[in-house]
Each structure stands twice: as structure tokens, then as C-alpha cells.
Coordinates of N, CA and C in Angstrom, one line a residue:
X1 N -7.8 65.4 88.1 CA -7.4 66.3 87.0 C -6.4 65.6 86.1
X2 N -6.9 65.7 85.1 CA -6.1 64.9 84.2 C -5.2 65.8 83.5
X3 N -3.5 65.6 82.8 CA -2.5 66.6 82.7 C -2.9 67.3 81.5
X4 N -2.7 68.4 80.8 CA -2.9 68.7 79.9 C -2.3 68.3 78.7
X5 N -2.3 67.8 77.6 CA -1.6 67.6 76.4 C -0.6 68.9 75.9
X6 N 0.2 68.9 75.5 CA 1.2 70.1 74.7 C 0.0 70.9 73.4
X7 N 0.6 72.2 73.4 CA -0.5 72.7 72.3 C 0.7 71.7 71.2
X8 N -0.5 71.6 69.9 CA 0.2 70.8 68.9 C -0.4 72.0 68.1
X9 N 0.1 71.2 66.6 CA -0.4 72.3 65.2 C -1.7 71.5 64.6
X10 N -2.4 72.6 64.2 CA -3.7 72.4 64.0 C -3.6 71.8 62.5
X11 N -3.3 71.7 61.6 CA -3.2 71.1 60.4 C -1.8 71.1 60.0
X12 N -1.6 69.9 58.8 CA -0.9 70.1 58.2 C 0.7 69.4 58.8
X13 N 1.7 69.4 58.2 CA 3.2 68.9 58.4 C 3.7 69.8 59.3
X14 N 4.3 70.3 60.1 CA 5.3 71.0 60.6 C 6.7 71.0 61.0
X15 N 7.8 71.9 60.7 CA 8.7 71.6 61.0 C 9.5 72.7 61.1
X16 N 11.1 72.4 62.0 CA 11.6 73.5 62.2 C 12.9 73.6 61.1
X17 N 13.5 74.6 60.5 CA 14.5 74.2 59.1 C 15.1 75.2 60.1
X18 N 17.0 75.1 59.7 CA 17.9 75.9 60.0 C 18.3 77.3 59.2
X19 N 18.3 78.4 59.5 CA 18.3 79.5 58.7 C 19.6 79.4 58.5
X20 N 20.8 79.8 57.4 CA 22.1 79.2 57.8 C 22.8 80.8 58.0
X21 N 22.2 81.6 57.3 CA 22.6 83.3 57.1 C 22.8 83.8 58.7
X22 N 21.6 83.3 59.9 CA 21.5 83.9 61.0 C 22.4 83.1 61.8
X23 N 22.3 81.9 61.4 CA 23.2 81.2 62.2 C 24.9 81.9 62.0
X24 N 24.8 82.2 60.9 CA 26.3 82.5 60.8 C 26.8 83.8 61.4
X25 N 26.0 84.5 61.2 CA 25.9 86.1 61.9 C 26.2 85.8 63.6
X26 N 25.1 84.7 64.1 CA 25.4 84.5 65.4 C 26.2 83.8 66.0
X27 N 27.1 82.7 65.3 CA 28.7 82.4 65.0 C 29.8 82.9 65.5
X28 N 29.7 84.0 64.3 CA 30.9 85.3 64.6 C 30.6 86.1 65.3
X29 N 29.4 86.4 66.0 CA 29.7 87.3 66.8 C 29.7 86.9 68.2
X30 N 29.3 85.5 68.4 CA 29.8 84.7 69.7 C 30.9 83.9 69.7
X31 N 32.3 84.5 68.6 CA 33.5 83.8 68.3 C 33.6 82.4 68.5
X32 N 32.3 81.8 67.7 CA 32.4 80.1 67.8 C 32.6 79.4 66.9
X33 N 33.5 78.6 67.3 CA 34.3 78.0 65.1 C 33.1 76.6 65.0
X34 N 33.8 76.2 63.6 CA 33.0 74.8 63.4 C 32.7 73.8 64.4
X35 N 34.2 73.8 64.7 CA 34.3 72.7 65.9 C 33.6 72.3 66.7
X36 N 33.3 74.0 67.2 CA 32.3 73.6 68.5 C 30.9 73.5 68.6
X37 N 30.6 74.4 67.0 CA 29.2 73.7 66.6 C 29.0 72.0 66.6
X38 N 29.8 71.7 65.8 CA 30.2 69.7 65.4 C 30.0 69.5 67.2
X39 N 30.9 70.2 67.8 CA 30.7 69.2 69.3 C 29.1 69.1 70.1
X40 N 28.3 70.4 70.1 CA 27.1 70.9 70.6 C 25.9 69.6 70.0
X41 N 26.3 69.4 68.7 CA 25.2 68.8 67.7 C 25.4 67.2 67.6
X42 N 26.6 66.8 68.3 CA 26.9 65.2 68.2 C 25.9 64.5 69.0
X43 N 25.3 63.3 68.2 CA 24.5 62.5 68.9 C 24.7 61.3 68.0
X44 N 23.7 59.7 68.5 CA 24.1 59.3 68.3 C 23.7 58.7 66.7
X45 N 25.1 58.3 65.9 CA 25.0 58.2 64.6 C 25.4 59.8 64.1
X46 N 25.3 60.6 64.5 CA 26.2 61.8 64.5 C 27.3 62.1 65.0
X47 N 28.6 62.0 65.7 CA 29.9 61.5 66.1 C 31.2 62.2 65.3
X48 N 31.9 62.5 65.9 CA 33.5 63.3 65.6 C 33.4 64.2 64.2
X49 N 33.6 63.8 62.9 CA 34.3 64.0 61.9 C 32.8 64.2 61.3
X50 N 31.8 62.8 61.0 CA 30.6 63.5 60.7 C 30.0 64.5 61.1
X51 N 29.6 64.7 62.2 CA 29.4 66.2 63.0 C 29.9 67.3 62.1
X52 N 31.3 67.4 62.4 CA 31.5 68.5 61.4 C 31.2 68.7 59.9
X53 N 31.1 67.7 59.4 CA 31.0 67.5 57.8 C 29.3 68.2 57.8
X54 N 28.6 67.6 58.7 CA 26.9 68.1 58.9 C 27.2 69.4 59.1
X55 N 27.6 70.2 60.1 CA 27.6 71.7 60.5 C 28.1 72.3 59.5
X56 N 29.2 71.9 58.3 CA 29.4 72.3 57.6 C 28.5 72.4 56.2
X57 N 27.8 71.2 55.9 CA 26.3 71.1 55.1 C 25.7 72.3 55.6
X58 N 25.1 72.4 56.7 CA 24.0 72.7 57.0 C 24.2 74.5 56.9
X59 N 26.0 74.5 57.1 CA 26.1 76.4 56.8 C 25.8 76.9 55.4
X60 N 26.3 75.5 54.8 CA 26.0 76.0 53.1 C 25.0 75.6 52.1
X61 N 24.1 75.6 53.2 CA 22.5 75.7 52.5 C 22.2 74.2 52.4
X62 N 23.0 73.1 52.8 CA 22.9 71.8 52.0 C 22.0 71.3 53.2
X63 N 20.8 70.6 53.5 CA 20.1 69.9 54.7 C 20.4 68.4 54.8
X64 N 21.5 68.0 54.6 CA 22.4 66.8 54.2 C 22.9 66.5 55.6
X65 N 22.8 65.7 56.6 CA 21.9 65.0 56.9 C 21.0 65.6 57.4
X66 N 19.5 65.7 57.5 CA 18.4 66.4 58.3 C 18.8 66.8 59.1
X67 N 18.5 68.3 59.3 CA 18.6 69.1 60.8 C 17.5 69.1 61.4
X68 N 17.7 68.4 62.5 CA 16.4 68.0 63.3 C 15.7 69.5 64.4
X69 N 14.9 69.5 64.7 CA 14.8 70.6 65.6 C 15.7 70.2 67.0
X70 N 15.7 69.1 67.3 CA 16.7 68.9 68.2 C 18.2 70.0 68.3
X71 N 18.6 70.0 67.1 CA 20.0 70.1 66.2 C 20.1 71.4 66.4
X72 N 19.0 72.2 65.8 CA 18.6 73.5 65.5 C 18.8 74.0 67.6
X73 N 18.4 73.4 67.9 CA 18.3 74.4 69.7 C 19.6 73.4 69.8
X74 N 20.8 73.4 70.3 CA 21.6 72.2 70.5 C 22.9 73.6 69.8
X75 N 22.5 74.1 68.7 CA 23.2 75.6 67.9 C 23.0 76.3 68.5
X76 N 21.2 77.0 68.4 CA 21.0 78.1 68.9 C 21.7 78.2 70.6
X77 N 21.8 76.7 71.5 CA 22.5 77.4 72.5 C 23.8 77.5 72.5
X78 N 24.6 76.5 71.5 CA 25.9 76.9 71.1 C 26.4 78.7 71.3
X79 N 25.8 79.0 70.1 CA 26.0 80.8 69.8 C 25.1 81.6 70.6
X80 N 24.4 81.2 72.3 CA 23.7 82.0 73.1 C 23.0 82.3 72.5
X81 N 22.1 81.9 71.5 CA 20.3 82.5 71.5 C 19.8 81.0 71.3
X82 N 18.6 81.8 71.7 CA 17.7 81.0 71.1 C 17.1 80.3 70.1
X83 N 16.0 79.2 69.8 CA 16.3 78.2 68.4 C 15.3 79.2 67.7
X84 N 14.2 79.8 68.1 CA 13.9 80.8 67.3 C 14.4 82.1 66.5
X85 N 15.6 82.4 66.9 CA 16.6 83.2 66.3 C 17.5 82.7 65.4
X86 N 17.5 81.1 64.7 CA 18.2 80.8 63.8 C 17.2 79.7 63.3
X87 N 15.6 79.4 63.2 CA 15.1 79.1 62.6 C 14.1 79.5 61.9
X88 N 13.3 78.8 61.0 CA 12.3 79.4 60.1 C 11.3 78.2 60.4
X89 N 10.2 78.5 60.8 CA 9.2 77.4 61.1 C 8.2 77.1 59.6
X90 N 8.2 75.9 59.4 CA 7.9 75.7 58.0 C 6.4 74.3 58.2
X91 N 5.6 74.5 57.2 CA 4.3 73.4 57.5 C 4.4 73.1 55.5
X92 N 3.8 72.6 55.2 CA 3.6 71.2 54.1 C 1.9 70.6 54.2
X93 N 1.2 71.7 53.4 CA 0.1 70.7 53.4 C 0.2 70.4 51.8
X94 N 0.2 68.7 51.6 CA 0.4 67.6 50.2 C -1.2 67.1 49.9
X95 N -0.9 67.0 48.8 CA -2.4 66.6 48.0 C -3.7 67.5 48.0
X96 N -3.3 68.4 48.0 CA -4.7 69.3 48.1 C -5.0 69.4 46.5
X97 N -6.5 69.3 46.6 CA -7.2 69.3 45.4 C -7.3 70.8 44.7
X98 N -6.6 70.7 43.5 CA -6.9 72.0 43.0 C -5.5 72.2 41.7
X99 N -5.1 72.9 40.7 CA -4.2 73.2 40.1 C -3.3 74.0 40.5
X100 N -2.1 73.2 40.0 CA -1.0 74.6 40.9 C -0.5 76.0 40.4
X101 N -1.4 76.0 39.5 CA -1.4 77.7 39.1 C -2.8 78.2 39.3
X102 N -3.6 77.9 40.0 CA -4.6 78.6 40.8 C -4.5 79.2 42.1
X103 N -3.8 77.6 42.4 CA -3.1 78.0 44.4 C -2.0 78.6 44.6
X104 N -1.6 78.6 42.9 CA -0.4 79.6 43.5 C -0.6 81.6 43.4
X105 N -1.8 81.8 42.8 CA -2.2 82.8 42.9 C -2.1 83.1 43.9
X106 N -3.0 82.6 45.0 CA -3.3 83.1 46.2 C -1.6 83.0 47.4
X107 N -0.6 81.9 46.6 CA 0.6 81.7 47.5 C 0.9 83.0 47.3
X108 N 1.3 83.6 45.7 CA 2.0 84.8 46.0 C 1.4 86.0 46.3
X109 N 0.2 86.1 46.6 CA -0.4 87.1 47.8 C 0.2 87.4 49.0
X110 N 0.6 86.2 49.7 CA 1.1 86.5 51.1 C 2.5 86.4 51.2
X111 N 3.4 86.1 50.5 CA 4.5 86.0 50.5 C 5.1 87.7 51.5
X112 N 6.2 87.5 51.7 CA 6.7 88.6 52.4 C 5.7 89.6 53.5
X113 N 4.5 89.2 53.8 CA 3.5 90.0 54.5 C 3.5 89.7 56.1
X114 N 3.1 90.1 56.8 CA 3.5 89.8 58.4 C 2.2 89.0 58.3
X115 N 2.4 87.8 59.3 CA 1.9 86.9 59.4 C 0.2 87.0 59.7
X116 N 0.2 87.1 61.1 CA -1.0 87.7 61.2 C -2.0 88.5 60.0
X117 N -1.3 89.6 59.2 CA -2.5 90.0 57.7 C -2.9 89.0 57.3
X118 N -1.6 88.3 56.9 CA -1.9 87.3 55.9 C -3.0 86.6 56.0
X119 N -2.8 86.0 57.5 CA -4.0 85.3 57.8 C -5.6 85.8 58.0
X120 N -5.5 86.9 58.1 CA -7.2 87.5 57.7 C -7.1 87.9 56.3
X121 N -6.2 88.0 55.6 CA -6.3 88.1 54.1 C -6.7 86.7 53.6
X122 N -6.5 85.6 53.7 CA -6.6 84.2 53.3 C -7.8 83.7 54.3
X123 N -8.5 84.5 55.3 CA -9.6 84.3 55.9 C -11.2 84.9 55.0
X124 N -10.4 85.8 54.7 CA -11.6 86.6 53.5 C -11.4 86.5 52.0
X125 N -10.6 85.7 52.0 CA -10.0 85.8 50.3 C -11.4 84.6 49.9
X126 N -11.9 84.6 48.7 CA -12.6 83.9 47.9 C -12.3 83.3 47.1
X127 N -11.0 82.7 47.5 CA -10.3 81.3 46.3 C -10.6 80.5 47.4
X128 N -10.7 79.4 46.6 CA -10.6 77.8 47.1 C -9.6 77.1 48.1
X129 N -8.6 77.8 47.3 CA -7.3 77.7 47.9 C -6.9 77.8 48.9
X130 N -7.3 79.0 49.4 CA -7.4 79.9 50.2 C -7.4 79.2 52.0
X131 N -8.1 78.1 52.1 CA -8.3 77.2 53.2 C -7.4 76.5 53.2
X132 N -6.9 75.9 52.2 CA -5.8 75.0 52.3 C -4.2 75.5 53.0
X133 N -4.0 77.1 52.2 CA -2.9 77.7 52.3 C -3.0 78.3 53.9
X134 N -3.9 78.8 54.5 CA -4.8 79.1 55.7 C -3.9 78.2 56.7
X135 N -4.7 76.8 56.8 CA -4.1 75.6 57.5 C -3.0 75.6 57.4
X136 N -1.5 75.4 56.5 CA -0.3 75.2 56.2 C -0.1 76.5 57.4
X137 N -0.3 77.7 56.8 CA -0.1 78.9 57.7 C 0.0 79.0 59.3
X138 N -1.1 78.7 59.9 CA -1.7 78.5 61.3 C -0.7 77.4 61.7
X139 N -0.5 76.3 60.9 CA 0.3 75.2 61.9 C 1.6 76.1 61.8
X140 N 2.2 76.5 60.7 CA 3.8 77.1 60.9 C 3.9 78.3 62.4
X141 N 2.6 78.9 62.5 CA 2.6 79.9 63.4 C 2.9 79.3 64.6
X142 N 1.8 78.0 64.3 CA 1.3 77.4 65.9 C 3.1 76.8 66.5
X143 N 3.9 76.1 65.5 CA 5.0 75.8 65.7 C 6.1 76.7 66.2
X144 N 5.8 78.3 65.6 CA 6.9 79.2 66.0 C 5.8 79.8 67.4
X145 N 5.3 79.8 67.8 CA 4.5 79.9 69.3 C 4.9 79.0 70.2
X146 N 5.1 77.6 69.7 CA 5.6 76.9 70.4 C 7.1 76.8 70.9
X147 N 7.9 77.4 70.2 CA 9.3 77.9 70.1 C 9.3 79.7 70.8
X148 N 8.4 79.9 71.4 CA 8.3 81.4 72.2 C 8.6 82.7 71.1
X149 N 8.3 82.4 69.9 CA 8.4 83.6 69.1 C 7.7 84.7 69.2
X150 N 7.6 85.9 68.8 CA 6.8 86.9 68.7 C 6.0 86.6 68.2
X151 N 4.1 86.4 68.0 CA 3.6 86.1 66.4 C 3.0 87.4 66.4
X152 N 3.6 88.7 66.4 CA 3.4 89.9 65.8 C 4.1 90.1 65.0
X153 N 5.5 89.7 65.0 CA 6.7 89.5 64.4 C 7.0 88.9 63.4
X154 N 5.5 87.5 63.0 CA 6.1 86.9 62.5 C 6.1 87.5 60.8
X155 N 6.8 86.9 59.6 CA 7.0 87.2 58.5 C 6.5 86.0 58.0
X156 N 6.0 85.6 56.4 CA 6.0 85.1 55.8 C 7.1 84.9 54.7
X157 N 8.4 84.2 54.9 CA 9.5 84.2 54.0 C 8.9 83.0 52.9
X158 N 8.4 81.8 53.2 CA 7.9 81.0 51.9 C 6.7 80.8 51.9
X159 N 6.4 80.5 50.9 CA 5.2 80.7 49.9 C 5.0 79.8 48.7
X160 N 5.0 78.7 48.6 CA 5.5 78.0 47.6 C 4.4 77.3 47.0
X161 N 4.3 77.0 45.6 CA 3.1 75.5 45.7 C 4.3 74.7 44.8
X162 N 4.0 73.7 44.9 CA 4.8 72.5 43.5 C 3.5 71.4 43.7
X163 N 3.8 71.0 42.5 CA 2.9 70.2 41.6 C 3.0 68.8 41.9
X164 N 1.1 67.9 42.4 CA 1.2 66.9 43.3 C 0.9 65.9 41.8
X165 N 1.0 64.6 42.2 CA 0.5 63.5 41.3 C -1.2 63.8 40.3
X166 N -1.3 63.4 39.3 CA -2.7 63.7 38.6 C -3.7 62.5 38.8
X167 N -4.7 62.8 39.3 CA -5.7 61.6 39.3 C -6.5 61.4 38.0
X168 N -6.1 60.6 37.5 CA -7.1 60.5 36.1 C -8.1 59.7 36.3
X169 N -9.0 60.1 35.7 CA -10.5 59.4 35.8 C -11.5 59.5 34.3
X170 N -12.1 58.8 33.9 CA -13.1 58.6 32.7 C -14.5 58.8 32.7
X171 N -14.4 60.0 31.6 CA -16.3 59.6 31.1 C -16.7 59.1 30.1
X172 N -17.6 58.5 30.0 CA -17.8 57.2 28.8 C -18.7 58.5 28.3
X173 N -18.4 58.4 26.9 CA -19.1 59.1 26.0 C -19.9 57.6 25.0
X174 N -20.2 58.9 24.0 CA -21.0 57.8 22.9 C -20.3 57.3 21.8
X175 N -20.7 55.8 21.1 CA -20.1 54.9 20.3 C -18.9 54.3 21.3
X176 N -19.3 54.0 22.6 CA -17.9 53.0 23.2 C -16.4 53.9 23.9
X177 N -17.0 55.2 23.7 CA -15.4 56.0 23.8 C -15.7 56.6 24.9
X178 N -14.6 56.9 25.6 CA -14.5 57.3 27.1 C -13.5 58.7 26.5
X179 N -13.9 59.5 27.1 CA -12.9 60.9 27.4 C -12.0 61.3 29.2
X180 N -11.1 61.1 28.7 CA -10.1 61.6 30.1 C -10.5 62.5 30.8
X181 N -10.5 62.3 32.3 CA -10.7 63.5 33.1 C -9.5 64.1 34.1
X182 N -8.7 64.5 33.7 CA -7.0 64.7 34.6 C -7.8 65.6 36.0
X183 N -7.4 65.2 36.9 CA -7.6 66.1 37.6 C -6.6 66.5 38.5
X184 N -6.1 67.6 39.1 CA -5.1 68.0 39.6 C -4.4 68.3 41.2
X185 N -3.7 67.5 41.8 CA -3.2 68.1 42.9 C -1.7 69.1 43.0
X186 N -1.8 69.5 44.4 CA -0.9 70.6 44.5 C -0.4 70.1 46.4
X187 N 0.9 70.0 45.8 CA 1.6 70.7 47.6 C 2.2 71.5 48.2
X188 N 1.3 72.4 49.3 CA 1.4 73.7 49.6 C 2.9 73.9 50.4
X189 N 3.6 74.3 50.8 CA 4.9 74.6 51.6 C 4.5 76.6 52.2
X190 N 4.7 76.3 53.0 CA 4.5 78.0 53.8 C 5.5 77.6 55.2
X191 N 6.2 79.1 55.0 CA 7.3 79.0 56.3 C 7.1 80.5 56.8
X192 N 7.1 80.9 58.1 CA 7.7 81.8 58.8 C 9.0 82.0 59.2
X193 N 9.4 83.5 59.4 CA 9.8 83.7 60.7 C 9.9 84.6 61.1
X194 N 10.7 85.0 62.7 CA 10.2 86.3 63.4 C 11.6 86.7 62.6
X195 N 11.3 88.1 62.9 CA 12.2 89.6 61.8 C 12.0 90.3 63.4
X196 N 13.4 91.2 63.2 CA 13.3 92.2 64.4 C 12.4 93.7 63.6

């Protein structure tokens, strides 16, 4: 018998980002100062004074140096919960072919919707898009599943597209002259997370 592999995410970038709002709620009410965040999160090239200067980034929205998922559970057991309870599982699918005000149609459809609709909404939807934003979705899930989240629970807090590089290309018309063909990418961003 050969061992099983870990579930992984089915498309796309995945990653875990620090919520800094929950974090701080679960802070104060597990009476734990900076310090001993800085101490929980030291590793190495992260050390005394830096430490704190990071925990201190990271409360005020700033992701200066990257908070690694490591970082994120290393907190969450700081302040007694879990890394699910002070993160937002986030996926990145880059270069998708299409314009970013087509795909973003379909982004702000699911924005704030519980996860699960979403995803039979973007399963029956009839944009293009629709597959790409799909994938980004399922891997963010697959990520907070992997982190023991509720995925009944889960929410859709981002929803984002921003505008990828343009591929230009030529059609040769008549008398010698070519006409431009821009064509357009887009990079998707979708994040969960669980809501009580």
C-alpha cells in the first residue's frame, strides 16, 4: 500500500492571509500583549525586535514581512484558537484570457454570498468567466478544508479581478497595412472565510 498524498487545491494559487480585526478581538480577550505575539512568531531571520515590528505590521493591515501560514497558526495558538479563526483563505488565478470588466461581472455576483451558492451559481452561470472564477473559488475552499473549517460556513469576503498584461497581435490588411489586435488578460483573486 502505497501512503496517500495530502488533499492539495485543485487549481489555481492558494494561500492563507492574516485577518488582523479577529486577530485583535482574540488578543484582548486572551489578555495577550505584542510581546508575546513577537515571541510565538520568531523564527529564523525573524528574531527579537524584528518580531515585534512584524506583529505590529501585520495588526495594522501592513503584510510587511509576509505572514506565512506558518505565522498565522504559531498566533492563532498564541490567543487559543485556531488558524482558521484569524485567517481568510485566499486563491489567485493570473492570466486568464478575457477583459477585466467582463470577469468582473461575474466577480461581483458572488461577493458576500456563502460559499457553497456561489459555487453552483458560477456552475450554471453562462459567462466565460465563470470557470476561471469557479477554480480560484474551489481551491480557496479546498485550502480552508484543509485548515478544518466549516465549508457551510464559508463566506465569500473577496471577489476581486485587476488587469493582466495585453497580448498584441496583427492582421495584415490591404495596401501593406496591418491592424492591431489587443487582446486582454485578467487576474482573478477570491478569498473566503468561515463567519459564525
Amino acid at each position: 500500500n502505497m501512503p496517500r498524498a495530502p488533499p492539495r487545491a485543485p487549481h489555481g494559487s492558494g494561500s492563507v492571509r492574516l485577518v488582523p480585526d479577529k486577530l485583535m478581538q482574540l488578543a484582548v480577550r486572551a489578555n495577550v500583549g505584542v510581546d508575546q505575539l513577537a515571541a510565538a512568531v520568531e523564527r529564523t531571520g525573524l528574531e527579537g525586535p524584528d518580531a515585534a515590528k512584524a506583529v505590529n505590521n501585520w495588526l495594522n493591515g501592513r503584510d510587511h514581512p509576509r505572514c506565512k501560514s506558518q505565522d498565522v497558526a504559531r498566533l492563532a495558538e498564541a490567543v487559543g484558537a485556531s488558524s482558521k479563526d484569524i485567517a481568510r483563505f485566499e486563491s489567485r488565478v493570473r492570466f486568464t484570457r478575457g477583459s477585466t470588466r467582463k470577469v468582473r461581472l461575474v466577480a461581483d455576483m458572488i461577493r458576500g454570498k456563502n460559499a457553497r451558492k456561489a459555487e453552483i451559481a458560477l456552475a450554471y452561470s453562462p459567462k466565460r468567466a465563470a470557470v476561471s472564477i469557479r477554480k480560484a473559488l474551489l481551491a480557496a475552499m479546498t485550502d480552508a478544508r484543509i485548515a478544518d473549517a466549516d465549508i457551510n460556513s464559508l463566506v465569500v469576503t473577496v471577489s476581486c479581478v485587476d488587469e493582466g498584461p495585453q497580448i498584441k497581435r496583427f492582421r495584415p490588411k490591404d495596401r501593406g497595412r496591418a491592424h492591431a489586435i489587443i487582446k486582454q488578460t485578467s487576474h482573478i483573486t477570491v478569498a473566503v472565510e468561515e463567519q459564525a
